[in-house]
Coordinates of C-alpha atoms in Angstrom, one line a residue:
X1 CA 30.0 8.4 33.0
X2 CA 26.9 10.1 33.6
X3 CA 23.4 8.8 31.8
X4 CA 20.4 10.8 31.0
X5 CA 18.6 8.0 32.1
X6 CA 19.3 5.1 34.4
X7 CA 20.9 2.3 33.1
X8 CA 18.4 -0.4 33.3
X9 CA 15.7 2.1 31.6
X10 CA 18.5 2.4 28.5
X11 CA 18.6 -1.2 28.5
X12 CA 14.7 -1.8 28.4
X13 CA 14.2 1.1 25.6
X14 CA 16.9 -0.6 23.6
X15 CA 14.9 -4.2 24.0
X16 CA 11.5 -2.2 23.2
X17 CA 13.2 -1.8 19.4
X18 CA 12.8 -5.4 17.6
X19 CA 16.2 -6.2 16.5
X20 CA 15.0 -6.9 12.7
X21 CA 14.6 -3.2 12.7
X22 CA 17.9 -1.9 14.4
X23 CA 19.4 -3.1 11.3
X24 CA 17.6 -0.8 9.0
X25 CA 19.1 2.5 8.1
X26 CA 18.3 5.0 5.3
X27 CA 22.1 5.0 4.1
X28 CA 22.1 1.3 4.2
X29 CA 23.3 1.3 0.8
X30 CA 25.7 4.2 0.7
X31 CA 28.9 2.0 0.6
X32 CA 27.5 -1.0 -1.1
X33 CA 25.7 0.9 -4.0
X34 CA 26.4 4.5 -4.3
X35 CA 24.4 4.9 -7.4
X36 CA 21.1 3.6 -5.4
X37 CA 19.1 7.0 -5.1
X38 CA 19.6 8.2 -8.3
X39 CA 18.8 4.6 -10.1
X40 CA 15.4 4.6 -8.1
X41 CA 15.1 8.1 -9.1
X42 CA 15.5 7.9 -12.8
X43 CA 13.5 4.6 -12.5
X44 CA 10.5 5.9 -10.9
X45 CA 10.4 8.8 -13.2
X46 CA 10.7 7.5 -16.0
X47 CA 7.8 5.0 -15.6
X48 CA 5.4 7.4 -14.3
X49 CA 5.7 10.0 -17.0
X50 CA 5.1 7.2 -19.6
X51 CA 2.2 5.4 -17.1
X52 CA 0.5 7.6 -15.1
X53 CA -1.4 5.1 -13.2
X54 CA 1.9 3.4 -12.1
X55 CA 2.2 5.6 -8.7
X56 CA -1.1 4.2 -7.8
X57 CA -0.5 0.8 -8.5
X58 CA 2.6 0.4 -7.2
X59 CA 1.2 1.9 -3.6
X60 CA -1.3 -0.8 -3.7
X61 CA 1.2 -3.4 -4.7
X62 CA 3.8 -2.8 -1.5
X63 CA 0.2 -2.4 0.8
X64 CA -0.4 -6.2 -0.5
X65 CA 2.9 -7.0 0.1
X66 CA 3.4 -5.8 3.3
X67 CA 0.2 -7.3 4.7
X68 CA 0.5 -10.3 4.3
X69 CA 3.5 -11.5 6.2
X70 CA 5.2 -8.5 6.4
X71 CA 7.1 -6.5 3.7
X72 CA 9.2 -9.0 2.1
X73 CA 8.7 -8.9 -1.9
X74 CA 6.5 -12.3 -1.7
X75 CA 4.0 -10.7 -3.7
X76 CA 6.3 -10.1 -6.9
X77 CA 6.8 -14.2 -6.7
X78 CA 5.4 -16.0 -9.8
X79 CA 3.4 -19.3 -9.5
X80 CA 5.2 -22.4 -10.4
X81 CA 4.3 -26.1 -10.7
X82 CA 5.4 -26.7 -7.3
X83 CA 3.6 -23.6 -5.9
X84 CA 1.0 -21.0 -6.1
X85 CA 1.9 -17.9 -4.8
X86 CA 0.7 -14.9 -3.4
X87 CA 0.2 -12.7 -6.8
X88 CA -2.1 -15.3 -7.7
X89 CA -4.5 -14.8 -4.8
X90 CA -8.2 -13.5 -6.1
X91 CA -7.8 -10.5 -4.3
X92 CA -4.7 -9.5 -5.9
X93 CA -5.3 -10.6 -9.5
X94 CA -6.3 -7.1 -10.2
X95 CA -2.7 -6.0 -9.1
X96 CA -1.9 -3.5 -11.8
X97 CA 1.2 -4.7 -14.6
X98 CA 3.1 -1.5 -14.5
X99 CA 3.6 -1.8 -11.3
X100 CA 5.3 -4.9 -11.4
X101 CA 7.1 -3.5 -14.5
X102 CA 8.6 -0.7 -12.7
X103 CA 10.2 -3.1 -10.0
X104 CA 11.4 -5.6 -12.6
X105 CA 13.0 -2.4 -14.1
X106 CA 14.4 -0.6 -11.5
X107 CA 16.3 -4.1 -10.4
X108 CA 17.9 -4.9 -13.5
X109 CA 19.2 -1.0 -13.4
X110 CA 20.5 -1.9 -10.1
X111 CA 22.1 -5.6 -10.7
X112 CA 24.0 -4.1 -13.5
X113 CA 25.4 -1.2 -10.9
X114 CA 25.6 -3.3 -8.5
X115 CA 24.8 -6.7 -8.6
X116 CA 23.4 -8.6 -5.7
X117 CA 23.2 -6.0 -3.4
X118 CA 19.7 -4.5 -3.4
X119 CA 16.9 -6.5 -2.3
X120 CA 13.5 -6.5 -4.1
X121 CA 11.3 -5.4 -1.3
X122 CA 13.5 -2.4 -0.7
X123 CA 13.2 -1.5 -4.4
X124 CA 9.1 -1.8 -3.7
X125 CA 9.3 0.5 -0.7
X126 CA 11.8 3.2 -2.1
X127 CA 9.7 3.5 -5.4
X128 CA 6.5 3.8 -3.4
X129 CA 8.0 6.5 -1.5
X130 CA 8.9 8.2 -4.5
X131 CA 6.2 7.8 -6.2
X132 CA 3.9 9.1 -3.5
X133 CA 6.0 12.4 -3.3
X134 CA 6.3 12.8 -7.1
X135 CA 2.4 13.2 -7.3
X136 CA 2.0 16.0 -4.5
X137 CA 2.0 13.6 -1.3
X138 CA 4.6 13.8 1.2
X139 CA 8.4 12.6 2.2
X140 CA 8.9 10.6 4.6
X141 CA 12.0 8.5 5.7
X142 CA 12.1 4.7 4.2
X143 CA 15.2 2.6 6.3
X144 CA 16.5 0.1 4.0
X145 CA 18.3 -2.9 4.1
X146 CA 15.4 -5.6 4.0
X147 CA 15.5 -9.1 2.8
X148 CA 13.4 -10.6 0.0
X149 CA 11.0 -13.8 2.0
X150 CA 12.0 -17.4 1.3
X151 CA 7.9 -18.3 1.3
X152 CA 5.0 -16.6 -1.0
X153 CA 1.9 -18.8 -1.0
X154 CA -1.5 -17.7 -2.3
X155 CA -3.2 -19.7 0.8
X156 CA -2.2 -16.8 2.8
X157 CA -3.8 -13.9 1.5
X158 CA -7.2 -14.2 3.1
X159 CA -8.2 -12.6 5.4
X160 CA -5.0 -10.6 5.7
X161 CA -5.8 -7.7 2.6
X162 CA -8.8 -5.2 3.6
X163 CA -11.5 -6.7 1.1
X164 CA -14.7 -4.3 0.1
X165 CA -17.6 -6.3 1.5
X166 CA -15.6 -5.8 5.1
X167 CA -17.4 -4.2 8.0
X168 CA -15.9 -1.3 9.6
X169 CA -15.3 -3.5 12.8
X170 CA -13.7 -6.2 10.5
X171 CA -11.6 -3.7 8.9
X172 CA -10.5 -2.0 12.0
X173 CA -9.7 -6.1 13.2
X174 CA -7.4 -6.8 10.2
X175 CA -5.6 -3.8 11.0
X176 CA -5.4 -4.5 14.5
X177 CA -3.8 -7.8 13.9
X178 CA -0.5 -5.9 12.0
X179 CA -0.6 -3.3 15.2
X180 CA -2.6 -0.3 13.4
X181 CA -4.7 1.8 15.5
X182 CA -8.6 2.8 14.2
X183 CA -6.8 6.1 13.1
X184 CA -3.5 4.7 11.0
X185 CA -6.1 2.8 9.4
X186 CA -8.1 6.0 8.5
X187 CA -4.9 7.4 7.6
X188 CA -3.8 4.9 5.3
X189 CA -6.9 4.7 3.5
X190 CA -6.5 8.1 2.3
X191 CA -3.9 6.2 -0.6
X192 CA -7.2 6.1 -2.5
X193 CA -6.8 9.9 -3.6
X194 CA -5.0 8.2 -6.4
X195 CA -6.0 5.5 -8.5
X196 CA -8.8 3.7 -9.3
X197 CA -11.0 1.0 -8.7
X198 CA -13.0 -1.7 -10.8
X199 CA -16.1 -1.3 -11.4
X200 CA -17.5 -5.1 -10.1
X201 CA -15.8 -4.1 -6.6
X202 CA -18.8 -1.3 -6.1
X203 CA -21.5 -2.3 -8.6
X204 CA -23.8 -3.4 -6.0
X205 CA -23.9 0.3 -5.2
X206 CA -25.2 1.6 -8.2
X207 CA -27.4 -1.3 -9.7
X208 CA -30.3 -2.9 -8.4
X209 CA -29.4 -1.4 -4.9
X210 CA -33.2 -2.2 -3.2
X211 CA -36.9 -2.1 -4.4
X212 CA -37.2 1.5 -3.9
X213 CA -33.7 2.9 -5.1
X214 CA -31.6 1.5 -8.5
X215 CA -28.3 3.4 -6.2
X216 CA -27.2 3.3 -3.2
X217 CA -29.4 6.6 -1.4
X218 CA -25.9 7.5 0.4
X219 CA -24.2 8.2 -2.9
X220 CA -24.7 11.7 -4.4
X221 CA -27.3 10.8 -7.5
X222 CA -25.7 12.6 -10.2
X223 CA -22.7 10.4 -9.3
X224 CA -24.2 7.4 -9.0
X225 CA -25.7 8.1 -12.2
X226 CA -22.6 8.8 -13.7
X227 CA -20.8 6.1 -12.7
X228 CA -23.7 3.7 -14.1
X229 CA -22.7 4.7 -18.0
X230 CA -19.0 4.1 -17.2
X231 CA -19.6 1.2 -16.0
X232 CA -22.6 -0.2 -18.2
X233 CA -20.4 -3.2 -19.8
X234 CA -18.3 -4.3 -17.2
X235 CA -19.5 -7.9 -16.9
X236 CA -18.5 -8.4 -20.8
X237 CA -15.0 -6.3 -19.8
X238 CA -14.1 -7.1 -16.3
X239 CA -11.3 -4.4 -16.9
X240 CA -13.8 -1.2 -16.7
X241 CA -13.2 1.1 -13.7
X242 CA -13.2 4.3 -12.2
X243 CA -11.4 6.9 -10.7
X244 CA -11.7 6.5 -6.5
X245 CA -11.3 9.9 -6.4
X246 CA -13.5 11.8 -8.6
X247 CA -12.1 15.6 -8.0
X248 CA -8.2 15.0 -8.0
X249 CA -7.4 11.6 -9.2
X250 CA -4.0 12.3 -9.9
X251 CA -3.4 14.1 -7.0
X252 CA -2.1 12.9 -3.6
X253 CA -4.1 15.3 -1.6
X254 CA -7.0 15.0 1.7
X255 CA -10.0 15.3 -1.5
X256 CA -10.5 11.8 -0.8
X257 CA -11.7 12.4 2.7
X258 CA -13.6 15.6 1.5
X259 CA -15.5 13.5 -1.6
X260 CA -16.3 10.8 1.7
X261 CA -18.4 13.9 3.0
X262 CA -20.5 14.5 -0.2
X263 CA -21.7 11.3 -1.0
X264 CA -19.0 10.9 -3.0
X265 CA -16.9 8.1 -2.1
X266 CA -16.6 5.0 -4.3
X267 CA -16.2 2.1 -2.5
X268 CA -19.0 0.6 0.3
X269 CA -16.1 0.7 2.7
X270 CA -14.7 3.9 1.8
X271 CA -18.2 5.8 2.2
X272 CA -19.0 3.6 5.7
X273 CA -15.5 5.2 7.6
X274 CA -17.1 8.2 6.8
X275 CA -20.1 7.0 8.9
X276 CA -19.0 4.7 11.5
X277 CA -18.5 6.1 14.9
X278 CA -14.7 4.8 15.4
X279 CA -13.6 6.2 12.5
X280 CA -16.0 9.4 11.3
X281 CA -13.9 12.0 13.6
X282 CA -10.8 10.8 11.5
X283 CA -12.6 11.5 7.9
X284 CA -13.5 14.7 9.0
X285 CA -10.4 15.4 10.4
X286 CA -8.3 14.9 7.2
X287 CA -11.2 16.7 5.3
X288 CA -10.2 20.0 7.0
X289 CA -6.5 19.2 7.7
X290 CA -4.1 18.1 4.7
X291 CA -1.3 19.1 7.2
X292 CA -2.6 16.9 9.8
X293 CA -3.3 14.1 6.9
X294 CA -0.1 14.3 5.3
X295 CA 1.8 13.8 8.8
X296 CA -0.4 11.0 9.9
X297 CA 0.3 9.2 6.4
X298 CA 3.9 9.2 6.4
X299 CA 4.2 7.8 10.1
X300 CA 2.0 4.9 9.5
X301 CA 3.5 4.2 6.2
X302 CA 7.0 4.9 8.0
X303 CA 5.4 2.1 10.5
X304 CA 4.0 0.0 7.3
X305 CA 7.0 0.1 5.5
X306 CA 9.0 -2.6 8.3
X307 CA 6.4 -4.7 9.2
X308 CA 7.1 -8.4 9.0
X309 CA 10.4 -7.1 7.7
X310 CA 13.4 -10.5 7.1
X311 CA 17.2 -9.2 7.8
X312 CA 19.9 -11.2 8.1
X313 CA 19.7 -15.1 7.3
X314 CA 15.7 -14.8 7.8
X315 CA 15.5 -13.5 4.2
X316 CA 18.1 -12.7 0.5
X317 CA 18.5 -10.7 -2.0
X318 CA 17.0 -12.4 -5.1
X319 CA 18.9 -12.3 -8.6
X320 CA 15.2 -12.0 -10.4
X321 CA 12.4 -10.6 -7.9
X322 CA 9.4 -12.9 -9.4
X323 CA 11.7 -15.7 -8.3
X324 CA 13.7 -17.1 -5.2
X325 CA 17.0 -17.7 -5.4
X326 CA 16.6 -21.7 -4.9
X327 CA 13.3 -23.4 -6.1
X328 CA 10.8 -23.2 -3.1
X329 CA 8.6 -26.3 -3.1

């Protein structure tokens, strides 16, 4: 029998694909739970006709996820007496309900079609997918058949989640460490076209920037100005925020990159990738290029999307996804 390549090239292409992920498939659950695709479907619909923000959070939620450890559902585990877990990091107390809600929905759909099959953190990653598409941004493939984590501890967060008083360099450093290039990084940023952010994470940009200047002097005036009065009472309502993209916030689009260009970007970080020497050619890149954007995103969330991933014994599939099967101390 004749092979296109040699043999012992086969065999180290084969090896060069971690096993965890060889067990992944898109039709994972064709056999096992028929009904799967159009349950997520209905689901995800559902939820974001009646929440709007929900495509938006729930992108953030599975980024939080995945990064720290791996995409595993440890993020949707609630704190107990015996543990605090990873929801109740600082960074991702501002993890937004609905998006929880919509998991916790779309599970009990499932575990009365077919109970015990689906795993949590496949849920997460098909609705995000869904989601992302249902609000203009585009399709890309998501392999199922991951197992929910046996470990979800707060302790673990830091240092792990892009925070915004990073540098570039140390953004482009937590990235490195999961196997992102400057450029996936760049790429995946561009999730900020939706959603929003509060307004404590940027106020240093628009009060009491410096002696000479109330506002940051890189942010376009009328902007900052505006973003002032929406956010005047935000120490007496922690909850005040804004839109990260101004122009299209409920559209996945490349506006995001385009708003970096004007002085119109929201966060310190989000405004310095527009700046920063590793990462400007990106920014404008995107700006010009939705094609080029939407491509990029999908492969690095494709990539995302079965990092850290648990098959096999290394994970389960919990009965309730805020809690594992068997008390974790």
């Amino acid at each position: 029998m004749a092979f296109p390549f040699p043999f012992p090239l086969l065999f180290l292409l084969f090896l060069s694909i971690p096993f965890s992920e060889s067990k992944l498939s898109v039709d994972y659950y064709t056999k096992t739970c028929p009904d799967f695709n159009s349950i997520m479907r209905e689901t995800v619909t559902t939820k974001q006709i009646n929440s709007p923000t929900t495509a938006a959070g729930t992108l953030r939620l599975f980024f939080h996820d995945c990064m720290v450890d791996g995409c595993d559902a440890s993020v949707l585990i609630s704190t107990n007496p015996f543990n605090q877990a990873e929801r109740d990091a600082d960074i991702n107390l501002s993890l937004p309900g609905d998006a929880f809600d919509l998991v916790v929905r779309a599970k009990t759909a499932l575990e009365l079609s077919c109970p015990g099959i689906v795993s949590c953190a496949d849920i997460l990653a098909q609705a995000t997918r869904d989601l992302i598409t249902m609000v203009g941004g585009p399709f890309y493939k998501v392999r199922l058949g991951r197992k929910d984590g046996f470990e979800s501890k707060a302790v673990r967060v830091n240092g792990q989640v892009p925070q915004t008083n990073m540098s570039v360099n140390q953004l482009i450093k937590v990235f490195a460490a999961k196997g992102f290039s400057a450029q996936e990084m760049v790429a995946l940023t561009g999730a900020h076209t939706i959603g929003f952010s509060h307004c404590k994470e940027f106020s240093h940009r628009i009060y009491n920037y410096s002696k000479t200047s109330p506002s940051d002097p890189e942010m376009y005036p009328k902007y900052a100005e505006a973003l002032r009065k929406t956010c005047s009472n935000y120490l007496k309502d922690p909850g005040m925020s804004a839109f990260n993209d101004i122009m299209t916030p409920s559209k996945f689009d490349n506006m995001y990159y385009q708003n970096l260009q004007r002085g119109l970007g929201l966060l310190a970080t989000d405004h310095a990738l527009s700046k920063h020497p590793r990462t400007k050619p990106f920014v404008d890149l995107y700006a010009s290029n939705q094609t080029k954007f939407f491509e990029d995103f999908s492969h690095a969330m494709e990539k995302l999307s079965v990092f850290g991933i648990k098959t096999g014994r290394k994970g389960e599939v919990r009965h309730k996804c805020d809690a594992f099967n068997t008390l974790k101390a």
